[in-house]
CSV table of C-alpha atoms and ligand atoms in Angstrom, one decimal:
chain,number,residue,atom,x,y,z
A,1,UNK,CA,-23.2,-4.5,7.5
A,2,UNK,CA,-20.6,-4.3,5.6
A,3,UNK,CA,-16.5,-4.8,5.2
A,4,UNK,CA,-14.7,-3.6,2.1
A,5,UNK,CA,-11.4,-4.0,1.9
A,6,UNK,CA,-9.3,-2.2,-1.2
A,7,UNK,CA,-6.3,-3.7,-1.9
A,8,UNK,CA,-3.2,-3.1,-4.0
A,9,UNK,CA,-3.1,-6.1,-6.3
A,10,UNK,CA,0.8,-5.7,-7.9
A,11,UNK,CA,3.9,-3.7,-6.2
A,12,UNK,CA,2.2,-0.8,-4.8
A,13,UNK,CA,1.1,2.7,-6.1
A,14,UNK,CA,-1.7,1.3,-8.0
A,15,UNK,CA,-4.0,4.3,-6.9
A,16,UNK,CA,-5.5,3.5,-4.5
A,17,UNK,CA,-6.3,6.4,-3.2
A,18,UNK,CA,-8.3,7.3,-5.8
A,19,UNK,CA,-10.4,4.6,-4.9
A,20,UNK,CA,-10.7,4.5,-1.4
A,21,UNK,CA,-11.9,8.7,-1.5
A,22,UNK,CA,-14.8,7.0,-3.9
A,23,UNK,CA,-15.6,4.8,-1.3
A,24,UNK,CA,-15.7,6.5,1.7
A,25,UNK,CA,-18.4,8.4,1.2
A,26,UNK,CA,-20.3,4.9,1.5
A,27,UNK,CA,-18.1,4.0,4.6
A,28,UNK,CA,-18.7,4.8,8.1
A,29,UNK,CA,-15.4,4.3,9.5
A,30,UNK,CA,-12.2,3.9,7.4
A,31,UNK,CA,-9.4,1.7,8.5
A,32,UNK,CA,-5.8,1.4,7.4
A,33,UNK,CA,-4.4,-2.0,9.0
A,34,UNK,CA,-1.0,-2.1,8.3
A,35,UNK,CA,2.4,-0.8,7.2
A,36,UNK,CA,2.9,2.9,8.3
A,37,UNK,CA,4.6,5.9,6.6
A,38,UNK,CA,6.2,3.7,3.0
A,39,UNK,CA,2.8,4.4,2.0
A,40,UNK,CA,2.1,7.5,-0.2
A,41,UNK,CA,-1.0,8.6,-1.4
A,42,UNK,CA,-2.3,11.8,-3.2
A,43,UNK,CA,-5.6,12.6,-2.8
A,44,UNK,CA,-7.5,15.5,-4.2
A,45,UNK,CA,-10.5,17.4,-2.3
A,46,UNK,CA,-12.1,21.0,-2.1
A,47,UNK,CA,-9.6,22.0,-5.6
A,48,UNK,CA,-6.2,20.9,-3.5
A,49,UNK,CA,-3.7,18.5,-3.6
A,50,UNK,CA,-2.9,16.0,-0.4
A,51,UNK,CA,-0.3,13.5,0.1
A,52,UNK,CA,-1.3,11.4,3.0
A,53,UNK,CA,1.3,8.6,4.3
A,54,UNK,CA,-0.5,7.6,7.6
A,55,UNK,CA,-3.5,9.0,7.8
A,56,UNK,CA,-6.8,6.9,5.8
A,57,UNK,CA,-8.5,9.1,3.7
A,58,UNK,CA,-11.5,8.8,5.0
A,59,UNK,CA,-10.3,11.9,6.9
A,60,UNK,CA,-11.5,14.1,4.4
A,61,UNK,CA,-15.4,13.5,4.3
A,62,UNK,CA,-15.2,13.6,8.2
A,63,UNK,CA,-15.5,9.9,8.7
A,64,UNK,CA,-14.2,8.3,11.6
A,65,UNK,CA,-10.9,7.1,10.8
A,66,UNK,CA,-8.8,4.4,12.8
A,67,UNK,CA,-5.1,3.3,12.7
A,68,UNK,CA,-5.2,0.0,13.9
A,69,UNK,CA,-3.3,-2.5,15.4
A,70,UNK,CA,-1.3,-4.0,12.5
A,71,UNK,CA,0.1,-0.6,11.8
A,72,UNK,CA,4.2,0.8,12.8
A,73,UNK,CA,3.2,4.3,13.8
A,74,UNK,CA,5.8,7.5,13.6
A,75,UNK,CA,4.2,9.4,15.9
A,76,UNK,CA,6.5,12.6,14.8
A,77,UNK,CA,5.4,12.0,11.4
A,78,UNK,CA,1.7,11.5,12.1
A,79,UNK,CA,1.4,15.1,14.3
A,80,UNK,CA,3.0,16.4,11.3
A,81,UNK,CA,0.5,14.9,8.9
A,82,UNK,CA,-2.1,16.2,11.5
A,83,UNK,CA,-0.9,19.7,11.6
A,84,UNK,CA,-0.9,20.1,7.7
A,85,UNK,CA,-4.5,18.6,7.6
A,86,UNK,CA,-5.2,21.4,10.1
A,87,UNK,CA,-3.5,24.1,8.5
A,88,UNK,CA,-5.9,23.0,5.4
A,89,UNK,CA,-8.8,23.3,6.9
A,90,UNK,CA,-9.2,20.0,7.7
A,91,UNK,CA,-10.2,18.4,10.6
A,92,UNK,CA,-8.8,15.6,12.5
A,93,UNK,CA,-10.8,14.7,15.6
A,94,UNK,CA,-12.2,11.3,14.5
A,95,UNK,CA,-8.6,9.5,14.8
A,96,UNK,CA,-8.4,7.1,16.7
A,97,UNK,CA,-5.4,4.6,16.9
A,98,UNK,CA,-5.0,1.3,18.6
A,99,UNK,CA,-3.3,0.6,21.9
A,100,UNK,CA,-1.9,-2.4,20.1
A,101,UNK,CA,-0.4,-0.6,17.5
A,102,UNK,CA,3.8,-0.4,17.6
A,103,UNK,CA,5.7,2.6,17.4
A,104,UNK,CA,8.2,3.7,14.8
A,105,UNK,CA,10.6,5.5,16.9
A,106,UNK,CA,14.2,7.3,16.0
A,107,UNK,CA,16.4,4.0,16.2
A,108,UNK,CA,14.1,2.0,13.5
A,109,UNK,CA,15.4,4.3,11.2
A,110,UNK,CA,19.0,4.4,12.0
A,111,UNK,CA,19.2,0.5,11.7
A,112,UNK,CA,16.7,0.6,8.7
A,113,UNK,CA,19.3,3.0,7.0
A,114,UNK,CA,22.1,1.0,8.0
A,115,UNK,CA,20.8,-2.2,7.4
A,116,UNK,CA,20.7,-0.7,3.8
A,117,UNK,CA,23.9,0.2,3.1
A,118,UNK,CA,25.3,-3.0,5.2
A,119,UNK,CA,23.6,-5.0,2.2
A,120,UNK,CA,25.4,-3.1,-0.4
A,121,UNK,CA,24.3,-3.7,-4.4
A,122,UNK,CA,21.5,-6.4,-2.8
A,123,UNK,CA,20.3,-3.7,-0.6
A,124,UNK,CA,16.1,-3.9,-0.7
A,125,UNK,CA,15.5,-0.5,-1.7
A,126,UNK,CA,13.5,0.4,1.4
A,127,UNK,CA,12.3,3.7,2.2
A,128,UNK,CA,14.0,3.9,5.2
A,129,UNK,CA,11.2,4.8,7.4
A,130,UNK,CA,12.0,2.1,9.6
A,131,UNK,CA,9.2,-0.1,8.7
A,132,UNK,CA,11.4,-3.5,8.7
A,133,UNK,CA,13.1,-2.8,11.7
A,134,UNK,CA,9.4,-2.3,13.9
A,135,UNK,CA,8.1,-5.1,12.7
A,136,UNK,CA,11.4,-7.0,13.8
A,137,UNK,CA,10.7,-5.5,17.2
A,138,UNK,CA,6.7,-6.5,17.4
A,139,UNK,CA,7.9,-10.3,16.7
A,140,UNK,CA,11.0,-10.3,18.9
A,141,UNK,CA,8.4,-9.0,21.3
A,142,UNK,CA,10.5,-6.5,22.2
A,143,UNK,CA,8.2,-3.8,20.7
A,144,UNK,CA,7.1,-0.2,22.2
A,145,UNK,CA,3.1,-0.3,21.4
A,146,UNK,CA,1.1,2.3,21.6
A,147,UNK,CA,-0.5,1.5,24.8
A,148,UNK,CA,3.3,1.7,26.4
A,149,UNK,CA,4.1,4.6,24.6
A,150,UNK,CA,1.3,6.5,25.8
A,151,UNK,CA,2.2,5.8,29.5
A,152,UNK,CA,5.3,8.3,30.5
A,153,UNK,CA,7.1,6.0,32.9
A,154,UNK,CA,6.3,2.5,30.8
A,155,UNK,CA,7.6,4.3,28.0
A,156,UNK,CA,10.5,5.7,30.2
A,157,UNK,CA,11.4,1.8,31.4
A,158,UNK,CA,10.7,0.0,27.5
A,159,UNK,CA,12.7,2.3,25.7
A,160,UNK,CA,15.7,1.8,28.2
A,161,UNK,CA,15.4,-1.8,28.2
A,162,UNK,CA,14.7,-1.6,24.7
A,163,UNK,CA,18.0,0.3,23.7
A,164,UNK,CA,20.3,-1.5,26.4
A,165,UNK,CA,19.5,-4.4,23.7
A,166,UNK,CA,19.7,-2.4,20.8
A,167,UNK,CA,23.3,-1.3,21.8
A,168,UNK,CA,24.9,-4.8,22.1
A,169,UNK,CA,23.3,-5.8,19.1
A,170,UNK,CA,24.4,-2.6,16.8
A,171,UNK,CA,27.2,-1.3,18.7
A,172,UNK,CA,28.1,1.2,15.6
A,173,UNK,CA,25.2,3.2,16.2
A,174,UNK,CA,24.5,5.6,18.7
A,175,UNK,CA,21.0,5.7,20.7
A,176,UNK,CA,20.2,7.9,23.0
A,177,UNK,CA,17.7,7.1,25.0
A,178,UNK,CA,17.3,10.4,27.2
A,179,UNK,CA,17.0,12.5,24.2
A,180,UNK,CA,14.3,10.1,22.4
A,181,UNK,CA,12.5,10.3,25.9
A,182,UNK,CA,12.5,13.5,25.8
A,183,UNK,CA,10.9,14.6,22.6
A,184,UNK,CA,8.9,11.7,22.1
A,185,UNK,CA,7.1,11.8,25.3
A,186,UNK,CA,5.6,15.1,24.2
A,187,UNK,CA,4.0,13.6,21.5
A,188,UNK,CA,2.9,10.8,23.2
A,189,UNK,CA,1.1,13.2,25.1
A,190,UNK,CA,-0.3,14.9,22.2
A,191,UNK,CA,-1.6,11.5,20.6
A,192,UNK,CA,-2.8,9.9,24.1
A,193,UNK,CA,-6.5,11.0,24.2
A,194,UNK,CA,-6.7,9.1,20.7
A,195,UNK,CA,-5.2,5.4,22.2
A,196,UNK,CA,-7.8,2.9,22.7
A,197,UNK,CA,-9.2,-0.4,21.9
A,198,UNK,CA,-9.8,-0.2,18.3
A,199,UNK,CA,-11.3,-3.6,17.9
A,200,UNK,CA,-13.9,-2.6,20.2
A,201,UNK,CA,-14.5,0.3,18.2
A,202,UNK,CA,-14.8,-1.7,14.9
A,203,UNK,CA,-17.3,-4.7,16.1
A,204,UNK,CA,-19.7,-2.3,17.9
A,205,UNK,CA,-19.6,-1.1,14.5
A,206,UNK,CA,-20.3,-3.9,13.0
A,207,UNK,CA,-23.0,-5.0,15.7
A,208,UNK,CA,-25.1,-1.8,14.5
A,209,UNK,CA,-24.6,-2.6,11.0
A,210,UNK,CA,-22.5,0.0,9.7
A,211,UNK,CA,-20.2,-0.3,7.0
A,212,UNK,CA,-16.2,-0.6,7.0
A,213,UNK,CA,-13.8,0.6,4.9
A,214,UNK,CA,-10.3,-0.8,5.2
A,215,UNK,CA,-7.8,0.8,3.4
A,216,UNK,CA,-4.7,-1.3,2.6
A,217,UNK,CA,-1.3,0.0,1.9
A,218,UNK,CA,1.8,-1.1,-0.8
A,219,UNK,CA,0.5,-4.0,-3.0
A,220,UNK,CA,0.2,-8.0,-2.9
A,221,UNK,CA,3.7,-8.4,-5.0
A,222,UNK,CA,5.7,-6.7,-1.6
A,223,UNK,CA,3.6,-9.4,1.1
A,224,UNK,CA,6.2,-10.7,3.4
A,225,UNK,CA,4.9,-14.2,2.4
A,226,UNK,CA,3.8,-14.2,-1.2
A,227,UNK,CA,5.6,-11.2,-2.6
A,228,UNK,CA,8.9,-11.3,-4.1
A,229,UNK,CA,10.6,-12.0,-1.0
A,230,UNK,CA,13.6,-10.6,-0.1
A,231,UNK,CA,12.4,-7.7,-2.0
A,232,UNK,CA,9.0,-7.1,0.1
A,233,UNK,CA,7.5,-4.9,2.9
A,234,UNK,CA,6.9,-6.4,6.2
A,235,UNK,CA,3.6,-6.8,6.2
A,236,UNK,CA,0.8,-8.4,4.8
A,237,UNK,CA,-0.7,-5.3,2.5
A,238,UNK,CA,-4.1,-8.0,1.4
A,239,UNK,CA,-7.0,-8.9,2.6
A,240,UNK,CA,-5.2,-11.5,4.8
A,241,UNK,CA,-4.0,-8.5,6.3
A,242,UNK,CA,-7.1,-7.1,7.6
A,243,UNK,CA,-7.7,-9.8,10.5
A,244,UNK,CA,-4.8,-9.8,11.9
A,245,UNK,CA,-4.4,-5.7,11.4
A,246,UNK,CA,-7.4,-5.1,12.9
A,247,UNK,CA,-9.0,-7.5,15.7
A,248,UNK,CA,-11.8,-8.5,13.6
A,249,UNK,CA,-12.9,-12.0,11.7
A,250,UNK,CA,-12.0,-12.7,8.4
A,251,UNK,CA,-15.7,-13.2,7.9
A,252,UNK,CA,-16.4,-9.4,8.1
A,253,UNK,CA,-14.9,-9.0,4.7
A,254,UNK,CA,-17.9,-8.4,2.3
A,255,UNK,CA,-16.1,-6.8,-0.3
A,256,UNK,CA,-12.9,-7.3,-1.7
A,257,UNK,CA,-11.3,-4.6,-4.2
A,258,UNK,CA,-8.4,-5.0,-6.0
A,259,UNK,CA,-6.7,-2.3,-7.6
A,260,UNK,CA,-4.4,-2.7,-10.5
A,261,UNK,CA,-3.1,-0.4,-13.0
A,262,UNK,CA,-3.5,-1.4,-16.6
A,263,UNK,CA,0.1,-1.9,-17.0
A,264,UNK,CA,2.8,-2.7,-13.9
A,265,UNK,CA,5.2,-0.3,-11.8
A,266,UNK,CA,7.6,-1.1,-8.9
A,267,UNK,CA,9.6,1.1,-6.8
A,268,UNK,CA,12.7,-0.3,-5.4
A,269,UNK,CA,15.2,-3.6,-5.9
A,270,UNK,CA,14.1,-6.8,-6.6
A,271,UNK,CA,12.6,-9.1,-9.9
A,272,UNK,CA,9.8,-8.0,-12.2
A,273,UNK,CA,9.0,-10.2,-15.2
A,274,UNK,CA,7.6,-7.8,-17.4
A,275,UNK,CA,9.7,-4.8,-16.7
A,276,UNK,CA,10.7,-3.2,-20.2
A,277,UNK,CA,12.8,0.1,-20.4
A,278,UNK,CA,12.4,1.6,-23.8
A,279,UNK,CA,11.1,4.3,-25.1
A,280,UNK,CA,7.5,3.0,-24.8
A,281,UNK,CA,8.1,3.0,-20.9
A,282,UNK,CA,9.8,6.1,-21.1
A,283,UNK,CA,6.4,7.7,-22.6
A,284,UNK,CA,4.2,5.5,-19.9
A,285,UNK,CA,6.3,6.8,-16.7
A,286,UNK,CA,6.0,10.6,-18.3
A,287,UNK,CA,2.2,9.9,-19.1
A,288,UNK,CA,1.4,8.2,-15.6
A,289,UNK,CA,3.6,10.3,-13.4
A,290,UNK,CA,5.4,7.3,-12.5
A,291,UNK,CA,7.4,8.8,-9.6
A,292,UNK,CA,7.4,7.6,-6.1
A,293,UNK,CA,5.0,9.8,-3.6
A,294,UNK,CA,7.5,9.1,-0.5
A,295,UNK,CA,10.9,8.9,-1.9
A,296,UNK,CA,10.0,10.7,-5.7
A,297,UNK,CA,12.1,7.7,-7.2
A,298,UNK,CA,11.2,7.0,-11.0
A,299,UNK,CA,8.9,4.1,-10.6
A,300,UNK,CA,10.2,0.9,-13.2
A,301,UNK,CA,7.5,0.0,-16.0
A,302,UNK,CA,6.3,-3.7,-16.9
A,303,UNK,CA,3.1,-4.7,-18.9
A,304,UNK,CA,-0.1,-5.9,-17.5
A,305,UNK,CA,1.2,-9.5,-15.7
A,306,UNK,CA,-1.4,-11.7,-14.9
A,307,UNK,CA,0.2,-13.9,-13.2
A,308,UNK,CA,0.8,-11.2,-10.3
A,309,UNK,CA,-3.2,-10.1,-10.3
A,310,UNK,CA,-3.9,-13.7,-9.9
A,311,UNK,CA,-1.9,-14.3,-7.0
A,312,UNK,CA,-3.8,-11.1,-5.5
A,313,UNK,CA,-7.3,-12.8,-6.3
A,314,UNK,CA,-5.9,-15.8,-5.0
A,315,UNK,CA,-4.6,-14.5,-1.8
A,316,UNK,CA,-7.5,-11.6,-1.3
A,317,UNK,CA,-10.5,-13.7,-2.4
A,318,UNK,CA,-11.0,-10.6,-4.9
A,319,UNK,CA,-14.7,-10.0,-5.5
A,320,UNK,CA,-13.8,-7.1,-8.5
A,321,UNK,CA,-11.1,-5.3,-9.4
A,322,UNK,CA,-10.1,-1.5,-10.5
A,323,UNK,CA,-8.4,-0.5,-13.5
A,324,UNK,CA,-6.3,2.7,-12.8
A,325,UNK,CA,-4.8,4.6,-15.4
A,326,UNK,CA,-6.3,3.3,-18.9
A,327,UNK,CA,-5.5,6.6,-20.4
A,328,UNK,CA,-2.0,6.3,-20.3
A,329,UNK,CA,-2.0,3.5,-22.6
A,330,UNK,CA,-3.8,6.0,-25.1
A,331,UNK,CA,-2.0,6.1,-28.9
A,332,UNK,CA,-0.1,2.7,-28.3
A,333,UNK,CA,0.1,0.6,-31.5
A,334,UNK,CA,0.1,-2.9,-29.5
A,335,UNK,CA,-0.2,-3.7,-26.1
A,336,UNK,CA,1.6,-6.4,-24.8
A,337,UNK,CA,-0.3,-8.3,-21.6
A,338,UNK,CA,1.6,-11.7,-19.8
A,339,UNK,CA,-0.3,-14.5,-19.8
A,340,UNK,CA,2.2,-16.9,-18.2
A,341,UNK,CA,6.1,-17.2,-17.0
A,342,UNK,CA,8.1,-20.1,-19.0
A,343,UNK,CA,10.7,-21.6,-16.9
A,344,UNK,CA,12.6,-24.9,-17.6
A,345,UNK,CA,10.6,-24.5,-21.1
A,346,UNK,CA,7.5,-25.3,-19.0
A,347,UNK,CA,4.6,-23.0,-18.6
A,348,UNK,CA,3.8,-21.5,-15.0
A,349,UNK,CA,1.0,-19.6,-13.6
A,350,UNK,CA,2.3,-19.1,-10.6
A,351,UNK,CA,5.4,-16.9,-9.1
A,352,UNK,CA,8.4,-19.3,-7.9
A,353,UNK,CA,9.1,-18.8,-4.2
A,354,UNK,CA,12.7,-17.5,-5.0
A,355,UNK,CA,14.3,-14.4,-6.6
A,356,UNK,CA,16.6,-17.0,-8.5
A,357,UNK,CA,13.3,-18.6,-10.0
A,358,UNK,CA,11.3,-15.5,-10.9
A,359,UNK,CA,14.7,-13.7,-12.4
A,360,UNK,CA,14.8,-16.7,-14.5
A,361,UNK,CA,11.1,-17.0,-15.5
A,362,UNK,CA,10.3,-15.5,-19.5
A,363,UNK,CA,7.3,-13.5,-19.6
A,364,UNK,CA,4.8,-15.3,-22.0
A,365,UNK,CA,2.9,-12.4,-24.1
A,366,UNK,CA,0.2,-11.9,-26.1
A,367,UNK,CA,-0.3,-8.7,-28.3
A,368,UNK,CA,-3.5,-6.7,-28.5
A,369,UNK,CA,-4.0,-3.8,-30.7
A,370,UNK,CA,-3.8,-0.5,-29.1
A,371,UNK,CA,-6.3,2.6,-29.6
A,372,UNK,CA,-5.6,5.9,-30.0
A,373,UNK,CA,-8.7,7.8,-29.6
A,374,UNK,CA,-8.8,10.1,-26.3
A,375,UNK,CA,-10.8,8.5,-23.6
A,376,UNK,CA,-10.3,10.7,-20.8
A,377,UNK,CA,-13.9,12.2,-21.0
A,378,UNK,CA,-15.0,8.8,-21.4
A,379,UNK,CA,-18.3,7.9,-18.8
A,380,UNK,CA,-19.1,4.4,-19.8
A,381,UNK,CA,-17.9,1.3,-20.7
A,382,UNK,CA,-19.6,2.0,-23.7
A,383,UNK,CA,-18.2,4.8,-24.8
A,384,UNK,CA,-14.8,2.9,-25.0
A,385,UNK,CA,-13.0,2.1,-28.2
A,386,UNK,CA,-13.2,-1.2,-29.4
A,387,UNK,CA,-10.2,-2.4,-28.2
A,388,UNK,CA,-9.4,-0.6,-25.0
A,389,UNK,CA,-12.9,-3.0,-24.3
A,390,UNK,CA,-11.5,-5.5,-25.5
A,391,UNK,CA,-8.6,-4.9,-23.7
A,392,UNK,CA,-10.3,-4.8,-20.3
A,393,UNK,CA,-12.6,-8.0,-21.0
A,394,UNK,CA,-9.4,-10.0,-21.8
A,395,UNK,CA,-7.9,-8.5,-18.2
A,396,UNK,CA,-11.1,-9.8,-16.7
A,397,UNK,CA,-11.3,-13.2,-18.4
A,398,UNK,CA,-7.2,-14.2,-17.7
A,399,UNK,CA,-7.8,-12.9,-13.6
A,400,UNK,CA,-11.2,-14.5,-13.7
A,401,UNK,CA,-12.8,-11.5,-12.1
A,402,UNK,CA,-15.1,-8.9,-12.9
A,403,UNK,CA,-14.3,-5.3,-12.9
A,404,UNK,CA,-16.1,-3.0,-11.0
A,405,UNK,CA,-14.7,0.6,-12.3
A,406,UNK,CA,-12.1,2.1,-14.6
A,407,UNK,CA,-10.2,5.1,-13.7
A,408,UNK,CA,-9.2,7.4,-17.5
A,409,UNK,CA,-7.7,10.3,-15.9
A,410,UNK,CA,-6.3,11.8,-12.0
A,411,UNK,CA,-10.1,13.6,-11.2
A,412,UNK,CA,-12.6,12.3,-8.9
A,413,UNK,CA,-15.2,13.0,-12.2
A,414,UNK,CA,-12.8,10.5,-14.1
A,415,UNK,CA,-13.9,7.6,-12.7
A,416,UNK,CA,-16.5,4.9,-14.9
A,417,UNK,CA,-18.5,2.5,-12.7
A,418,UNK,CA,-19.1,-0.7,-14.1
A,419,UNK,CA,-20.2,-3.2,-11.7
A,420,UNK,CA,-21.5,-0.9,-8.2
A,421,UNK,CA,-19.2,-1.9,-5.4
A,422,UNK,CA,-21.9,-1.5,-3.0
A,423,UNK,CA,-25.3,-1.9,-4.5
B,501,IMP,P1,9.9,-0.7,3.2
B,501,IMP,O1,8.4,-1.0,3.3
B,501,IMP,O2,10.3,0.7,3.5
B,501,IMP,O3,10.6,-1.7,4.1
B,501,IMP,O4,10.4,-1.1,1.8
B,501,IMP,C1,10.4,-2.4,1.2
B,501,IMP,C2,10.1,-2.4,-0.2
B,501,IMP,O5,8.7,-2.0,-0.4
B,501,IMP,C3,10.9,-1.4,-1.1
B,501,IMP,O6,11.0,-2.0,-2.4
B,501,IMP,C4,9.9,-0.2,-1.2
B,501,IMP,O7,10.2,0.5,-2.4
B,501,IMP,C5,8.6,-0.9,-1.3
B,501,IMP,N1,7.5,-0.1,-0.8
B,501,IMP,C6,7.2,0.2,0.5
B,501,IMP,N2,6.1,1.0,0.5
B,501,IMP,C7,5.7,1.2,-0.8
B,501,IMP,C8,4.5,1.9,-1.3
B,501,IMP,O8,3.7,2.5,-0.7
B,501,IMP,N3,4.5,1.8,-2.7
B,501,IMP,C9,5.4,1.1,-3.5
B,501,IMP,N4,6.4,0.4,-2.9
B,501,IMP,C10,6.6,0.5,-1.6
């Protein structure tokens, strides 16, 4: 038996994807646990492209795949992620999502959006997707789950009750109940047969000894606790996510991944210590492809900060870590990595709990010679120059965690083991 969870260690987009596709073919059963359609993720299989928001990605090597119960669901948006899977030649009979799962429905969005622009310059940057607004819902306990939604007349009698609220509470906005009924009950229809208990589902798994893959979503830095908070997700994208997201123990974690990047990106408002914007991050967005999968924004570019990884080992008991993008710091002269925030000229290792605080902290640096040999057809940690090595041991030693891979380019055949996740 095994659990592996695969988590985003910094603000998300850390490529993760990349990752997960590697490890699937191990898993049995592949879980995403929370968030919903903010997540992005490109995958490539069979020579094409796929960006998948909802959908794990165990999907593609025909894995049982479940959207569990910590997940905010746009059922319009996953029929459409379904259909284009389809239309690819890809099949998507082994969903399954949970009856506890809550549903994104038309009015998340509208208040999401609206919320937005009420907030002005301090607006959050959201993706407007309504993720904020569901999970507002689930713990006002005035939530449609999947279970209801499923159910024509409970779904009928929520989503009145539900709007009659809604109304008082926003009365600029306009719901209309009849016609959300209306379309949405058809796909309700469409996703019923895939409703069930999916923590039933996961500890028969377990019980027989099969492996689990869960797939998280966004990245430690946007955790509605630990993040930089206002400027987070809802949710709790580590592996403190996965119990609660699921149904099942914390003690069925085996395995805990974190993926950085060997530098730092963030979509959207909010601090980031080591964010630089020079022509050196100019050339690292271009290199990387630094643009947001769901909203194509131009991701912003720090250096390595390892006070944020920590806070991911910390808070995901990481048991190794992945090192995405190494070739995009290629033909640097000096790379610079954060060892510490100063604030109040003492020296922290640990983000401050408020925006104030962390806008406040100075980013303490050390410099490391850059290479500038090409090491995208690189297969070992061997093969590496001398000081992308040295550069990756010095990651290791400041997160106090080992590293199990390295990623030096976007194909599958671009990825160097160095530590087996799963012996
Ligand atoms: P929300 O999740 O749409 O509410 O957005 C809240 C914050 O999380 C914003 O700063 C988004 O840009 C960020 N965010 C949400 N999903 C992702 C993701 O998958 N990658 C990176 N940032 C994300």
């Amino acid at each position: 038996m095994a659990g592996i969870v695969v988590v985003g260690s910094q603000w998300g987009d850390e490529g993760k994807g990349k990752v997960t596709d590697y490890l699937s073919s191990k898993a049995d059963i592949v879980v995403r646990y929370q968030g919903g359609n903010n997540a992005g993720h490109s995958i490539e299989f069979g020579g094409k492209k796929f960006a998948l928001k909802l959908i794990p990605s165990g999907v593609f090597s025909g894995h049982q795949v479940i959207l569990a119960n910590g997940m905010v669901i746009n059922p319009k948006a996953l029929i459409e992620e379904m259909h284009y899977l389809n239309e690819n030649g890809v099949s998507t009979d082994q969903i399954l999502i949970s009856d506890r799962a809550h549903v994104i429905l038309p009015y998340h969005m509208e208040i999401d959006a609206f919320q937005e622009t009420l907030r002005g310059k301090n607006n959050i940057g959201t993706t407007k997707k309504g993720i904020g607004p569901c999970y507002v819902d689930k713990y006002a306990r005035i939530g449609i789950r999947m279970g209801e939604f499923v159910d024509e007349t409970l779904f009928y009698e929520r989503l009145k009750e539900v709007l009659a609220l809604k109304k008082r509470e926003y009365p600029e906005l306009a719901f209309d109940a009849e016609a959300i009924f209306n379309e949405y009950k058809e796909y309700a229809a469409f996703l019923k047969p895939m409703v069930c208990d999916t923590a039933i589902v996961l500890d028969e798994a377990f019980q027989e000894g099969k492996t689990v893959l869960f797939e998280g979503a966004q990245g430690t830095m946007l955790d509605i606790d630990y993040g930089t908070y206002p400027f987070v997700t809802s949710s709790h994208p580590g592996a403190t996510g996965v119990s609660e997201g699921t149904g099942i123990g914390p003690i069925n974690i085996t395995h805990s991944v974190g993926i950085i990047k060997a530098y730092t990106t963030r979509v959207g408002a909010g601090p980031f210590p080591t964010e630089f914007d020079d022509e050196i991050a100019h050339h690292i967005r271009e290199a990387g492809h630094e643009y947001g999968t769901v909203t194509k924004r131009p991701r912003r570019i720090g250096w390595f900060d390892a006070v944020v990884v920590n806070q991911s080992r910390r808070m995901s008991s990481l048991t190794g870590m992945a090192i995405m993008l190494l070739d995009v710091l290629t033909g640097l002269d000096t790379i610079k990595i954060c060892t510490a925030y100063r604030l109040d000229g003492k020296e922290i290792h640990g983000l401050p709990s408020t925006v104030k605080d962390i806008e406040r902290c100075e980013p303490v640096y050390e410099e490391m010679p850059g290479w500038k040999e090409d090491i995208t057809h690189v297969k070992s940690f061997e093969e590496l120059p001398v000081n992308a090595k040295n550069y990756l041991n010095r990651i290791s030693e400041l997160v106090h965690c080992p590293i199990y891979l390295f990623s030096v380019g976007p194909d599958r055949e671009q990825t160097v083991i160095v530590n087996e996740i799963m012996k």
